[in-house]
Amino acid sequence: MENVSPSPVPKFGVAVFLLKDKTVLLGRRRSSIGHNTFALPGGHLEFGESFEECADREVEEATGLLIEKIKFLTVTNNVFYKEGKPVHAVIIFMLAAVSAHPQQLPQNIEPDKCDSWDWYDWNNLPQPLFGPLEKLVGAFDPFPSEKI
């Protein structure tokens, strides 16, 4: 039997819109895919985890923030070509509220993955944006008509 390497399989990530007034929490990525682009907090979906559980875990691991009222928003299908090795990533976008008690501020808990976290005006976002987020800007409004 011939030694054949397996085909690459899609990876699943969860990205979380955390909103404050008309601003959204973003950080500058330090990973190989999307290096130096601005992205939402999030990470890889683990086996057996719900989207909500992943959003809750990843936001806390990356920013130290506790979140609540987690809801599904949308999904994007993305293929990245890096150094001849494509990566197929399905990104599940969620919306959540930062828990009000106690008053929380984002911390940069994973400095190897992100330079810092800050709140940016949705109508004046920093550039460049991470590809999956960029797909949504202009065609999608994360701000619900009702408060979450």
Coordinates of N, CA, C and O in Angstrom, one line a residue:
M1 N 0.8 -1.2 0.0 CA 0.0 0.0 0.0 C 0.9 1.2 0.0 O 1.9 1.3 0.7
E2 N 0.5 2.2 -0.8 CA 1.3 3.4 -0.9 C 1.1 4.4 0.3 O 0.0 4.5 0.8
N3 N 2.2 5.0 0.7 CA 2.1 5.9 1.9 C 1.5 7.3 1.4 O 2.2 8.0 0.7
V4 N 0.3 7.5 1.7 CA -0.4 8.8 1.3 C -0.8 9.6 2.5 O -1.3 9.1 3.4
S5 N -0.4 10.9 2.5 CA -0.7 11.7 3.6 C -2.2 12.1 3.5 O -2.8 12.2 2.4
P6 N -2.8 12.2 4.7 CA -4.3 12.5 4.7 C -4.5 13.9 4.2 O -3.7 14.8 4.3
S7 N -5.7 14.1 3.6 CA -6.1 15.4 3.1 C -6.3 16.4 4.3 O -6.8 15.9 5.4
P8 N -6.0 17.6 4.1 CA -6.3 18.5 5.3 C -7.8 18.6 5.5 O -8.6 18.5 4.6
V9 N -8.1 18.8 6.8 CA -9.5 19.0 7.2 C -9.8 20.4 7.7 O -8.9 21.0 8.2
P10 N -11.0 20.9 7.6 CA -11.3 22.2 8.1 C -11.1 22.2 9.6 O -11.3 21.2 10.3
K11 N -10.7 23.4 10.1 CA -10.6 23.7 11.6 C -11.8 24.6 11.9 O -12.2 25.4 11.1
F12 N -12.3 24.5 13.1 CA -13.4 25.4 13.5 C -12.9 26.3 14.6 O -12.3 25.9 15.6
G13 N -13.2 27.6 14.4 CA -12.9 28.6 15.4 C -14.2 29.3 15.8 O -15.1 29.4 15.1
V14 N -14.1 29.9 17.0 CA -15.2 30.8 17.5 C -14.6 32.2 17.8 O -13.6 32.3 18.4
A15 N -15.3 33.2 17.2 CA -14.9 34.6 17.5 C -16.0 35.3 18.1 O -17.2 35.0 17.8
V16 N -15.7 36.2 19.1 CA -16.8 36.7 19.9 C -16.8 38.3 19.8 O -15.8 38.9 20.1
F17 N -18.0 38.8 19.4 CA -18.2 40.2 19.4 C -18.6 40.6 20.8 O -19.6 40.2 21.3
L18 N -17.7 41.4 21.4 CA -18.0 42.0 22.7 C -18.2 43.5 22.4 O -17.3 44.2 21.9
L19 N -19.4 44.0 22.7 CA -19.7 45.4 22.4 C -19.9 46.3 23.6 O -20.3 45.8 24.6
K20 N -19.4 47.5 23.4 CA -19.6 48.6 24.4 C -20.0 49.8 23.7 O -19.2 50.4 23.0
D21 N -21.2 50.3 24.0 CA -21.7 51.5 23.2 C -21.6 51.1 21.7 O -22.2 50.1 21.3
K22 N -20.9 51.9 20.9 CA -20.8 51.6 19.5 C -19.3 51.1 19.2 O -18.8 51.3 18.1
T23 N -18.7 50.5 20.2 CA -17.3 50.0 20.0 C -17.3 48.5 20.2 O -18.2 47.9 20.8
V24 N -16.2 47.9 19.6 CA -16.1 46.4 19.7 C -14.6 46.2 20.1 O -13.7 46.9 19.9
L25 N -14.5 45.1 20.9 CA -13.1 44.7 21.4 C -12.3 44.0 20.4 O -12.8 43.0 19.9
L26 N -11.1 44.5 20.1 CA -10.3 43.9 19.1 C -8.8 43.8 19.6 O -8.4 44.6 20.5
G27 N -8.1 42.8 19.1 CA -6.7 42.7 19.5 C -5.9 42.5 18.2 O -6.4 41.9 17.2
R28 N -4.6 42.8 18.2 CA -3.7 42.6 17.1 C -3.1 41.2 17.2 O -2.4 40.9 18.2
R29 N -3.4 40.4 16.2 CA -2.9 39.0 16.2 C -1.4 38.8 16.1 O -0.8 39.6 15.4
R30 N -0.9 37.8 16.8 CA 0.5 37.5 16.7 C 0.8 36.1 16.1 O 1.9 35.6 16.1
S31 N -0.3 35.4 15.7 CA -0.2 34.1 15.2 C 0.2 34.1 13.7 O 0.2 35.2 13.0
S32 N 0.6 32.9 13.2 CA 1.1 32.9 11.8 C 0.1 33.2 10.8 O 0.3 33.8 9.8
I33 N -1.2 32.8 11.0 CA -2.3 33.2 10.1 C -2.9 34.5 10.6 O -3.3 34.6 11.8
G34 N -2.8 35.5 9.8 CA -3.4 36.8 10.1 C -2.5 37.6 11.0 O -2.9 38.5 11.7
H35 N -1.2 37.4 11.0 CA -0.2 38.1 11.8 C -0.4 39.6 11.6 O -0.5 40.1 10.5
N36 N -0.4 40.3 12.7 CA -0.5 41.8 12.7 C -1.9 42.3 12.2 O -2.0 43.5 11.9
T37 N -2.9 41.5 12.1 CA -4.2 42.0 11.8 C -5.0 42.1 13.1 O -4.7 41.4 14.1
F38 N -6.1 42.9 13.0 CA -6.9 43.1 14.2 C -8.1 42.1 14.1 O -8.7 41.9 13.1
A39 N -8.3 41.4 15.3 CA -9.4 40.4 15.3 C -10.1 40.4 16.6 O -9.7 41.0 17.6
L40 N -11.2 39.8 16.6 CA -12.1 39.6 17.8 C -11.4 38.5 18.7 O -10.7 37.7 18.3
P41 N -11.7 38.5 20.0 CA -11.2 37.4 20.9 C -11.9 36.1 20.5 O -13.1 36.1 20.0
G42 N -11.2 35.1 20.6 CA -11.7 33.8 20.3 C -10.6 32.7 20.1 O -9.5 33.0 20.5
G43 N -11.0 31.6 19.6 CA -10.0 30.5 19.5 C -10.7 29.2 18.9 O -11.8 29.3 18.4
H44 N -10.0 28.1 19.0 CA -10.4 26.9 18.4 C -11.5 26.2 19.3 O -11.4 26.1 20.5
L45 N -12.4 25.6 18.6 CA -13.5 24.8 19.2 C -12.9 23.5 19.5 O -12.3 22.8 18.7
E46 N -13.1 23.1 20.8 CA -12.6 21.8 21.3 C -13.6 20.7 21.1 O -14.8 21.0 21.1
F47 N -13.2 19.5 21.0 CA -14.1 18.3 20.9 C -15.2 18.3 21.9 O -14.9 18.4 23.1
G48 N -16.4 18.2 21.5 CA -17.5 18.1 22.4 C -18.0 19.4 23.0 O -19.0 19.4 23.8
E49 N -17.4 20.5 22.7 CA -17.7 21.8 23.2 C -18.9 22.5 22.4 O -18.9 22.4 21.2
S50 N -19.8 23.1 23.1 CA -20.8 23.9 22.4 C -20.1 25.2 21.9 O -19.1 25.6 22.4
F51 N -20.8 25.9 21.0 CA -20.3 27.2 20.5 C -20.2 28.2 21.7 O -19.3 29.0 21.9
E52 N -21.3 28.2 22.6 CA -21.3 29.1 23.7 C -20.2 28.8 24.7 O -19.6 29.7 25.3
E53 N -20.0 27.5 25.0 CA -18.9 27.1 25.9 C -17.6 27.5 25.4 O -16.7 28.0 26.2
C54 N -17.3 27.4 24.1 CA -16.1 27.8 23.5 C -15.9 29.3 23.6 O -14.8 29.8 24.0
A55 N -16.9 30.0 23.3 CA -16.9 31.5 23.4 C -16.5 31.9 24.8 O -15.6 32.8 25.0
D56 N -17.2 31.4 25.8 CA -17.0 31.7 27.2 C -15.5 31.4 27.6 O -14.8 32.3 28.2
R57 N -15.1 30.2 27.3 CA -13.7 29.8 27.6 C -12.6 30.6 26.9 O -11.7 31.1 27.6
E58 N -12.8 30.8 25.6 CA -11.8 31.5 24.9 C -11.7 33.0 25.3 O -10.6 33.5 25.4
V59 N -12.8 33.6 25.5 CA -12.7 35.1 25.9 C -12.1 35.2 27.3 O -11.2 36.1 27.5
E60 N -12.4 34.3 28.2 CA -11.7 34.4 29.5 C -10.2 34.1 29.4 O -9.4 34.8 30.0
E61 N -9.9 33.1 28.6 CA -8.4 32.7 28.5 C -7.6 33.8 27.8 O -6.5 34.1 28.2
A62 N -8.2 34.6 26.9 CA -7.5 35.6 26.1 C -7.5 37.0 26.8 O -6.5 37.7 26.8
T63 N -8.7 37.3 27.5 CA -8.9 38.7 28.0 C -9.1 38.7 29.5 O -9.1 39.8 30.0
G64 N -9.4 37.6 30.1 CA -9.8 37.6 31.5 C -11.2 38.1 31.8 O -11.7 38.0 32.9
L65 N -11.9 38.4 30.7 CA -13.3 38.9 30.9 C -14.3 37.7 31.1 O -14.2 36.7 30.4
L66 N -15.2 37.9 32.0 CA -16.3 37.0 32.1 C -17.5 37.5 31.3 O -17.8 38.7 31.3
I67 N -18.1 36.6 30.5 CA -19.2 37.0 29.6 C -20.5 36.3 29.9 O -20.5 35.3 30.6
E68 N -21.6 36.8 29.3 CA -22.9 36.3 29.5 C -23.7 36.6 28.3 O -23.3 37.3 27.4
K69 N -25.0 36.0 28.3 CA -25.9 36.3 27.2 C -25.3 36.0 25.8 O -25.4 36.8 24.9
I70 N -24.7 34.8 25.7 CA -23.9 34.4 24.5 C -24.9 33.9 23.4 O -25.7 33.0 23.7
K71 N -24.8 34.5 22.2 CA -25.7 34.1 21.2 C -25.0 34.0 19.8 O -24.0 34.7 19.6
F72 N -25.4 33.0 19.0 CA -24.9 32.8 17.7 C -25.3 34.0 16.8 O -26.4 34.5 16.8
L73 N -24.3 34.4 16.0 CA -24.6 35.5 15.0 C -24.5 35.0 13.5 O -25.5 35.1 12.8
T74 N -23.3 34.5 13.1 CA -23.2 34.1 11.7 C -21.9 33.2 11.6 O -21.2 33.0 12.6
V75 N -21.6 32.8 10.4 CA -20.4 31.9 10.2 C -19.8 32.3 8.9 O -20.5 32.8 8.0
T76 N -18.5 32.2 8.8 CA -17.8 32.4 7.5 C -16.9 31.2 7.2 O -16.5 30.5 8.1
N77 N -16.7 31.0 5.9 CA -15.9 29.9 5.4 C -14.7 30.5 4.8 O -14.7 31.3 3.9
N78 N -13.5 30.1 5.3 CA -12.2 30.8 5.0 C -11.1 29.8 4.6 O -11.0 28.8 5.3
V79 N -10.4 30.0 3.5 CA -9.2 29.2 3.2 C -8.1 30.2 3.1 O -8.1 31.2 2.4
F80 N -7.0 29.8 3.9 CA -5.8 30.6 4.0 C -4.7 29.8 3.3 O -4.5 28.6 3.6
Y81 N -3.9 30.5 2.5 CA -2.8 29.8 1.8 C -1.5 30.4 2.4 O -1.2 31.6 2.2
K82 N -0.8 29.6 3.1 CA 0.5 30.1 3.8 C 1.6 29.1 3.5 O 1.4 27.9 3.9
E83 N 2.7 29.6 2.9 CA 3.8 28.7 2.7 C 3.5 27.4 2.1 O 4.0 26.3 2.5
G84 N 2.5 27.4 1.1 CA 2.2 26.2 0.4 C 1.3 25.2 1.2 O 1.0 24.2 0.7
K85 N 1.0 25.5 2.4 CA 0.1 24.7 3.3 C -1.2 25.4 3.5 O -1.2 26.2 4.4
P86 N -2.2 25.0 2.8 CA -3.5 25.7 3.0 C -4.1 25.3 4.4 O -3.9 24.2 4.9
V87 N -4.8 26.3 4.9 CA -5.6 26.1 6.1 C -7.1 26.5 5.8 O -7.3 27.6 5.3
H88 N -8.0 25.6 6.1 CA -9.4 25.8 5.9 C -10.0 26.0 7.3 O -10.0 25.1 8.1
A89 N -10.5 27.2 7.5 CA -11.1 27.6 8.8 C -12.5 28.0 8.7 O -12.8 29.0 7.9
V90 N -13.4 27.4 9.4 CA -14.8 27.8 9.6 C -14.9 28.6 10.9 O -14.6 28.1 11.9
I91 N -15.2 29.9 10.7 CA -15.3 30.7 11.9 C -16.7 31.0 12.3 O -17.5 31.5 11.5
I92 N -17.1 30.6 13.5 CA -18.4 30.8 14.1 C -18.4 32.1 14.9 O -17.6 32.2 15.9
F93 N -19.2 33.1 14.5 CA -19.2 34.4 15.2 C -20.3 34.4 16.2 O -21.5 34.0 15.9
M94 N -20.0 34.8 17.4 CA -20.9 34.8 18.5 C -21.0 36.3 19.0 O -20.1 37.1 18.8
L95 N -22.1 36.6 19.7 CA -22.3 37.9 20.3 C -22.4 37.6 21.8 O -23.1 36.7 22.2
A96 N -21.8 38.4 22.7 CA -21.9 38.3 24.1 C -21.8 39.6 24.8 O -21.3 40.6 24.2
A97 N -22.3 39.6 26.0 CA -22.1 40.8 26.9 C -21.1 40.5 27.9 O -21.0 39.4 28.4
V98 N -20.3 41.6 28.2 CA -19.4 41.4 29.4 C -20.2 41.5 30.6 O -21.0 42.3 30.8
S99 N -20.0 40.5 31.5 CA -20.7 40.5 32.8 C -20.5 41.8 33.5 O -19.3 42.3 33.7
A100 N -21.5 42.4 34.0 CA -21.5 43.7 34.7 C -20.9 43.7 36.0 O -20.3 44.7 36.5
H101 N -21.0 42.6 36.7 CA -20.5 42.5 38.1 C -19.4 41.5 38.3 O -19.6 40.3 38.0
P102 N -18.2 41.8 38.7 CA -17.7 43.2 38.9 C -17.4 43.9 37.6 O -17.3 43.3 36.6
Q103 N -17.1 45.2 37.7 CA -16.7 46.0 36.6 C -15.4 45.4 36.1 O -14.4 45.2 36.8
Q104 N -15.3 45.0 34.8 CA -14.2 44.3 34.3 C -13.5 45.1 33.2 O -14.1 45.8 32.4
L105 N -12.2 45.0 33.1 CA -11.4 45.5 32.0 C -10.6 44.4 31.3 O -10.1 43.5 32.0
P106 N -10.5 44.5 30.0 CA -9.7 43.4 29.3 C -8.3 43.4 29.6 O -7.7 44.5 29.8
Q107 N -7.7 42.2 29.8 CA -6.3 42.1 30.1 C -5.7 41.3 29.0 O -6.4 40.5 28.3
N108 N -4.4 41.5 28.7 CA -3.7 40.7 27.7 C -3.1 39.5 28.3 O -1.9 39.5 28.6
I109 N -3.8 38.4 28.5 CA -3.4 37.2 29.2 C -2.5 36.3 28.4 O -1.6 35.6 28.9
E110 N -2.6 36.4 27.0 CA -1.8 35.6 26.1 C -1.0 36.5 25.2 O -1.3 36.6 24.0
P111 N 0.1 37.1 25.7 CA 0.8 38.1 24.9 C 1.6 37.4 23.8 O 2.0 38.1 22.8
D112 N 1.7 36.1 23.8 CA 2.3 35.4 22.7 C 1.3 35.3 21.5 O 1.7 35.0 20.4
K113 N 0.0 35.5 21.7 CA -1.0 35.4 20.7 C -1.6 36.7 20.3 O -2.2 36.8 19.2
C114 N -1.4 37.7 21.1 CA -2.1 39.0 20.9 C -1.2 40.1 21.5 O -0.7 40.0 22.6
D115 N -1.1 41.3 20.8 CA -0.3 42.4 21.3 C -1.0 43.1 22.5 O -0.4 43.4 23.5
S116 N -2.3 43.3 22.3 CA -3.1 44.0 23.3 C -4.6 44.0 22.9 O -4.9 43.7 21.8
W117 N -5.5 44.4 23.8 CA -6.9 44.5 23.6 C -7.3 45.9 23.8 O -6.9 46.6 24.7
D118 N -8.2 46.4 22.9 CA -8.7 47.7 23.1 C -10.1 47.8 22.4 O -10.5 47.0 21.6
W119 N -10.9 48.8 22.8 CA -12.2 49.1 22.2 C -12.1 50.0 21.0 O -11.4 51.1 21.1
Y120 N -12.7 49.6 19.9 CA -12.6 50.4 18.7 C -14.0 50.7 18.1 O -14.9 49.8 18.1
D121 N -14.1 51.9 17.6 CA -15.4 52.4 17.1 C -15.7 51.5 15.8 O -14.9 51.4 14.9
W122 N -16.9 50.9 15.8 CA -17.3 50.1 14.7 C -17.2 50.8 13.3 O -16.9 50.2 12.3
N123 N -17.5 52.1 13.3 CA -17.4 52.9 12.1 C -16.0 53.4 11.7 O -15.9 54.1 10.8
N124 N -15.0 53.1 12.6 CA -13.7 53.6 12.3 C -12.7 52.5 12.9 O -11.9 52.7 13.8
L125 N -12.8 51.3 12.3 CA -12.0 50.2 12.7 C -10.5 50.3 12.3 O -10.2 50.8 11.3
P126 N -9.6 49.8 13.1 CA -8.2 49.8 12.8 C -8.0 48.8 11.6 O -8.7 47.9 11.3
Q127 N -6.9 49.1 10.9 CA -6.5 48.2 9.8 C -5.1 47.7 9.9 O -4.3 48.3 10.6
P128 N -4.8 46.5 9.4 CA -5.7 45.7 8.6 C -6.5 44.8 9.5 O -6.1 44.5 10.7
L129 N -7.7 44.3 9.1 CA -8.6 43.4 9.9 C -8.2 42.0 9.5 O -7.8 41.7 8.3
F130 N -8.4 41.1 10.4 CA -8.3 39.6 10.1 C -9.3 39.3 9.1 O -10.5 39.7 9.1
G131 N -8.9 38.5 8.1 CA -9.8 38.2 6.9 C -11.2 37.8 7.2 O -12.1 38.4 6.6
P132 N -11.5 36.9 8.1 CA -12.9 36.5 8.4 C -13.7 37.7 9.0 O -14.9 37.8 8.6
L133 N -13.1 38.5 9.8 CA -13.8 39.7 10.3 C -14.0 40.7 9.2 O -15.1 41.3 9.0
E134 N -13.0 40.9 8.3 CA -13.1 41.8 7.2 C -14.3 41.5 6.3 O -15.0 42.3 5.7
K135 N -14.5 40.2 6.1 CA -15.7 39.7 5.3 C -17.0 40.3 5.8 O -17.9 40.4 5.0
L136 N -17.1 40.5 7.1 CA -18.4 40.9 7.7 C -18.6 42.4 7.7 O -19.7 42.9 7.6
V137 N -17.5 43.1 7.8 CA -17.6 44.6 7.9 C -18.2 45.2 6.6 O -17.9 44.8 5.5
G138 N -19.2 46.0 6.8 CA -19.9 46.6 5.7 C -21.1 45.9 5.3 O -22.1 46.4 4.8
A139 N -21.1 44.6 5.5 CA -22.3 43.7 5.1 C -23.0 43.3 6.4 O -24.0 42.5 6.2
F140 N -22.6 43.6 7.5 CA -23.1 43.1 8.7 C -23.0 44.1 9.9 O -22.0 44.8 10.0
D141 N -24.0 44.2 10.6 CA -24.0 45.1 11.8 C -24.2 44.3 13.1 O -25.2 43.7 13.3
P142 N -23.1 44.2 13.9 CA -23.2 43.4 15.1 C -24.0 44.0 16.2 O -24.3 43.3 17.2
F143 N -24.4 45.3 16.0 CA -25.1 45.9 17.1 C -26.6 45.6 17.0 O -27.3 46.0 16.1
P144 N -27.1 44.9 18.0 CA -28.5 44.5 18.0 C -29.4 45.7 18.2 O -29.0 46.7 18.9
S145 N -30.6 45.6 17.7 CA -31.6 46.7 17.9 C -32.0 46.7 19.3 O -32.4 47.8 19.9
E146 N -31.9 45.6 20.0 CA -32.2 45.5 21.4 C -30.9 45.3 22.2 O -30.0 44.6 21.7
K147 N -30.9 45.7 23.4 CA -29.7 45.5 24.2 C -29.6 44.0 24.6 O -30.6 43.4 24.8
I148 N -28.4 43.4 24.6 CA -28.3 42.0 25.0 C -28.1 41.9 26.5 O -27.8 42.8 27.2

